[in-house]
mmCIF file of C-alpha atoms in Angstrom:
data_model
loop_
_atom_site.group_PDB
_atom_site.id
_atom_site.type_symbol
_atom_site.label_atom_id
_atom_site.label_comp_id
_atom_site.label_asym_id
_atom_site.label_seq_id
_atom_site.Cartn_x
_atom_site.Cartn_y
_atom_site.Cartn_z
ATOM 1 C CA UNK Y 118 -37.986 -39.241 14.515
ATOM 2 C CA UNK Y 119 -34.527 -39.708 16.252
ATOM 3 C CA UNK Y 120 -32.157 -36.777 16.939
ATOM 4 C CA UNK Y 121 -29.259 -36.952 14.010
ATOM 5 C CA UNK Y 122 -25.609 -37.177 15.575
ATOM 6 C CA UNK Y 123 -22.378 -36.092 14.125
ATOM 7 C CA UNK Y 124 -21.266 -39.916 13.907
ATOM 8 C CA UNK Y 125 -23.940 -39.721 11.348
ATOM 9 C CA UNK Y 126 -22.533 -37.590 8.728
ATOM 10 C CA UNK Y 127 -20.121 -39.387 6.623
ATOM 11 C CA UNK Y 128 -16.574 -38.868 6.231
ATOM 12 C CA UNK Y 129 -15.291 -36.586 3.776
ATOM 13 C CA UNK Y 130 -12.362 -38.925 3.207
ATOM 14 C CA UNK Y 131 -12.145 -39.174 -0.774
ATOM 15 C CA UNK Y 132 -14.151 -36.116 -1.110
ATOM 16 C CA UNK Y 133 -12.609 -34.361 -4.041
ATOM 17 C CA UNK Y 134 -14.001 -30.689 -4.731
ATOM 18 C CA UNK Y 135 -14.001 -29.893 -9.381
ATOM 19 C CA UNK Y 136 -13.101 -26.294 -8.817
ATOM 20 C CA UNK Y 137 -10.217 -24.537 -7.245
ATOM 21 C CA UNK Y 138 -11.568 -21.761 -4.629
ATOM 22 C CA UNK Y 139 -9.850 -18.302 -4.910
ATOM 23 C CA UNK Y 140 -10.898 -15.659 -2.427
ATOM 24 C CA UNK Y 141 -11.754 -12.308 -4.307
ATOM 25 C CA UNK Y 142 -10.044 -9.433 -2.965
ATOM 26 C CA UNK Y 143 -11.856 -6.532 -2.643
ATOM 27 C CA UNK Y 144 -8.701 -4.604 -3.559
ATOM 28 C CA UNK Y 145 -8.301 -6.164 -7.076
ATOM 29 C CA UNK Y 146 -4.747 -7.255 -6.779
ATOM 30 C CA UNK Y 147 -3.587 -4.456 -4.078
ATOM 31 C CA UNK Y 148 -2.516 -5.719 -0.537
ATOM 32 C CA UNK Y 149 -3.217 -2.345 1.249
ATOM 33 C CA UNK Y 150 -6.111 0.245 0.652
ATOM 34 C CA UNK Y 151 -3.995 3.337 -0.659
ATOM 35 C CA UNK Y 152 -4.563 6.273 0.481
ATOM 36 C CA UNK Y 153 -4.665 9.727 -2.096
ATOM 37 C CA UNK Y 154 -3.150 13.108 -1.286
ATOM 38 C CA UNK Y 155 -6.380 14.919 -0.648
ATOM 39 C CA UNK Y 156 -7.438 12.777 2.175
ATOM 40 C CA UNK Y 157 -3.425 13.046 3.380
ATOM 41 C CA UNK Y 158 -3.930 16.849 3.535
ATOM 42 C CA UNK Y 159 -7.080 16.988 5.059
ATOM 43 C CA UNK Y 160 -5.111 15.508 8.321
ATOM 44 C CA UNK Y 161 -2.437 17.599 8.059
ATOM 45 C CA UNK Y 162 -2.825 20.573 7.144
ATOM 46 C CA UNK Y 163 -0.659 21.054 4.003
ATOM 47 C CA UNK Y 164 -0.715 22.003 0.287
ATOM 48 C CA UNK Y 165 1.599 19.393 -1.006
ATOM 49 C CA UNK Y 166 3.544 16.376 0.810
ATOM 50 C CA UNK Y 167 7.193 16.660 -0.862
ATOM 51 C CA UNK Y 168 9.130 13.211 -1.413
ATOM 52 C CA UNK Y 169 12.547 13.021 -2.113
ATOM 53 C CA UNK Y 170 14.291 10.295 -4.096
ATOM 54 C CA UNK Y 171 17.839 9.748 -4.232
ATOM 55 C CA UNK Y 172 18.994 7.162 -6.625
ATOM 56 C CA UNK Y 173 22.802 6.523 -7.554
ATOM 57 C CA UNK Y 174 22.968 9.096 -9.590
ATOM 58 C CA UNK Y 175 21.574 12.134 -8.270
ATOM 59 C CA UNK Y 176 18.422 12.964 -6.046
ATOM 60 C CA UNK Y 177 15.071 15.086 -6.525
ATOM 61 C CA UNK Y 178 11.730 15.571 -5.153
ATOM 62 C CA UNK Y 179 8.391 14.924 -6.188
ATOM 63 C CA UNK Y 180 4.993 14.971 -4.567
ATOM 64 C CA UNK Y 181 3.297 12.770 -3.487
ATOM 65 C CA UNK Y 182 0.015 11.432 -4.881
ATOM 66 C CA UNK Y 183 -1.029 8.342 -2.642
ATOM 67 C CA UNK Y 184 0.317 6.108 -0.050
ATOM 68 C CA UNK Y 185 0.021 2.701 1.369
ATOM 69 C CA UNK Y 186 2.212 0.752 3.805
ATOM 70 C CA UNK Y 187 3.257 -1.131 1.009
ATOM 71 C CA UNK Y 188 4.373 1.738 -1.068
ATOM 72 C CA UNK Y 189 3.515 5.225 -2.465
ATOM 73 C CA UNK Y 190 2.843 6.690 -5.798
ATOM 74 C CA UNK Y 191 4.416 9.884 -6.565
ATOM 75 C CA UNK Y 192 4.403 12.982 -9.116
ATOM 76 C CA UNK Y 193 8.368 13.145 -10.648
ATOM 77 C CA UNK Y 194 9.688 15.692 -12.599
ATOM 78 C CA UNK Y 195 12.021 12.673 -14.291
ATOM 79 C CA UNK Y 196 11.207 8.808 -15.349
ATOM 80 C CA UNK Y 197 12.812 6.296 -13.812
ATOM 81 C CA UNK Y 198 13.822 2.979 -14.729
ATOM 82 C CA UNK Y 199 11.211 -0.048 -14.212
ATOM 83 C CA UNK Y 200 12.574 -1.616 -10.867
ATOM 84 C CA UNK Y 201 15.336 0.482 -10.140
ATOM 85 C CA UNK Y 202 16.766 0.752 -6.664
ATOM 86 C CA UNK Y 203 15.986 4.190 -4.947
ATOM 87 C CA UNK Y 204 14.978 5.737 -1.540
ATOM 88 C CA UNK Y 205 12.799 7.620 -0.879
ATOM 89 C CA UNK Y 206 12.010 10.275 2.086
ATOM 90 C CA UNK Y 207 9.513 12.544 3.312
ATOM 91 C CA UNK Y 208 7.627 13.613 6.182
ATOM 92 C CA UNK Y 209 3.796 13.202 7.311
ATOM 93 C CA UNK Y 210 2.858 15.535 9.610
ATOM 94 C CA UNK Y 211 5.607 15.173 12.236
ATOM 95 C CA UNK Y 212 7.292 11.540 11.414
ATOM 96 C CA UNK Y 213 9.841 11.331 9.035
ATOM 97 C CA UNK Y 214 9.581 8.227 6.769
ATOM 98 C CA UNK Y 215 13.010 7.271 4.838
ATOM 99 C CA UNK Y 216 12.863 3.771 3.274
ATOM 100 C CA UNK Y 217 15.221 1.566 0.496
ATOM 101 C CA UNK Y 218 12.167 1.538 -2.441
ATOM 102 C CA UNK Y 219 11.319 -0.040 -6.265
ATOM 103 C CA UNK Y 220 9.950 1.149 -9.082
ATOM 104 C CA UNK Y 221 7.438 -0.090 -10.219
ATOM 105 C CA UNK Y 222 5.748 1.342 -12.390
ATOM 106 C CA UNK Y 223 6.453 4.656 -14.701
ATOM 107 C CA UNK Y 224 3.466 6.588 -16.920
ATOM 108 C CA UNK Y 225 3.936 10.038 -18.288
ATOM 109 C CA UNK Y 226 1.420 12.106 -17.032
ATOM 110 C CA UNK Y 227 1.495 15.970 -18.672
ATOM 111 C CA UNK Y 228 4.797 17.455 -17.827
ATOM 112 C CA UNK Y 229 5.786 14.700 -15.008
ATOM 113 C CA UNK Y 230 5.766 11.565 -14.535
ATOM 114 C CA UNK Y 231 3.610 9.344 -12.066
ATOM 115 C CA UNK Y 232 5.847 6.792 -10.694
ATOM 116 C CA UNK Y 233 4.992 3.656 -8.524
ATOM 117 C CA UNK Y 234 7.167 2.576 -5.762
ATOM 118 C CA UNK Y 235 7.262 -0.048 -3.538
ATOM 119 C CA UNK Y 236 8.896 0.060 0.018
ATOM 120 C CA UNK Y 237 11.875 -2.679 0.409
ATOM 121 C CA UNK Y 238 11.814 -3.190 3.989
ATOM 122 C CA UNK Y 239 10.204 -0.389 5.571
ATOM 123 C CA UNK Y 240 10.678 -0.529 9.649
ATOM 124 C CA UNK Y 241 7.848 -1.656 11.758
ATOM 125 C CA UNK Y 242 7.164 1.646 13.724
ATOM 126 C CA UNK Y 243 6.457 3.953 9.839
ATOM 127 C CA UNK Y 244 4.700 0.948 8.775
ATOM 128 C CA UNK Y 245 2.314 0.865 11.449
ATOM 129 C CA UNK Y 246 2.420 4.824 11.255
ATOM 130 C CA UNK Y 247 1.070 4.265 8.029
ATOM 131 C CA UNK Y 248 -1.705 1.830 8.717
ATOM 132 C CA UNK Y 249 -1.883 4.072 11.670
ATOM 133 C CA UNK Y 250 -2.852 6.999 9.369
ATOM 134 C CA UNK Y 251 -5.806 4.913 7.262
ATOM 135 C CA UNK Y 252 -7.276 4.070 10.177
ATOM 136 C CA UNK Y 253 -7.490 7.329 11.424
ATOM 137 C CA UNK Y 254 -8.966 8.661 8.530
ATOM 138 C CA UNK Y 255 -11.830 5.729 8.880
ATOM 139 C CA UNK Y 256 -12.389 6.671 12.208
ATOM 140 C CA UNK Y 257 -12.466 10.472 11.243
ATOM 141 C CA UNK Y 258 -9.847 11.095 14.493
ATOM 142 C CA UNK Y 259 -7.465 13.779 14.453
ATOM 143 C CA UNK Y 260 -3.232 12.701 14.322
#
């Protein structure tokens, strides 16, 4: 029997594939693996991580519920409008995060109101912080 060469597979010229191949992401449609407030406050030490929001017309704080370097979901006191310009601002252990932010999403939740938002531009050094943070908490090291 001779030894088979790659000369002698054919050419895939012409090849056409019937189905359209879509990667499944093991995050359902999320780009970053969140991260919730209890696994925040194990690393640092704290009863609640306060976020303020300032919007155009006045400003408040909330607590946060989960993070991502994407964005962050947070406990309000007031809804917000469905992609409404904000910023938002709070601290994680000793790094201050302030970022322009979205809404994204607003569902009434007891006496509050849990509110999606999305970072608009975040810089690279609290978005690294962030992924930073997740890491950490995979690798069960201290901050």
């Amino acid at each position: 029997m001779q030894k088979k060469q790659w000369d002698d597979i054919p050419s895939l010229e012409g090849l056409q594939v019937d189905w359209q191949y879509q990667p499944e992401n093991p995050l359902g449609k999320r780009s970053f693996v969140r991260m919730s407030d209890k696994e925040l406050l194990k690393l640092f030490d704290g009863q609640h991580i306060p976020v303020k929001i300032a919007t155009t017309e006045t400003n408040f704080t909330g607590s946060l519920l989960d993070i991502c370097e994407g964005g962050l979901a947070v406990n309000l006191p007031v809804a917000l409008a469905e992609n409404q310009a904000i910023r938002v601002g709070f601290h994680l252990g000793m790094k201050k995060i302030i970022s322009r932010a979205q809404v994204r999403y607003i569902r009434q939740c007891g006496q509050g109101y849990i509110t999606g938002i999305m970072f608009v531009h975040l810089d690279t050094e609290s978005r690294e912080f962030i992924a930073g943070i997740y890491a950490s908490r995979v690798l069960k090291h201290s901050l």
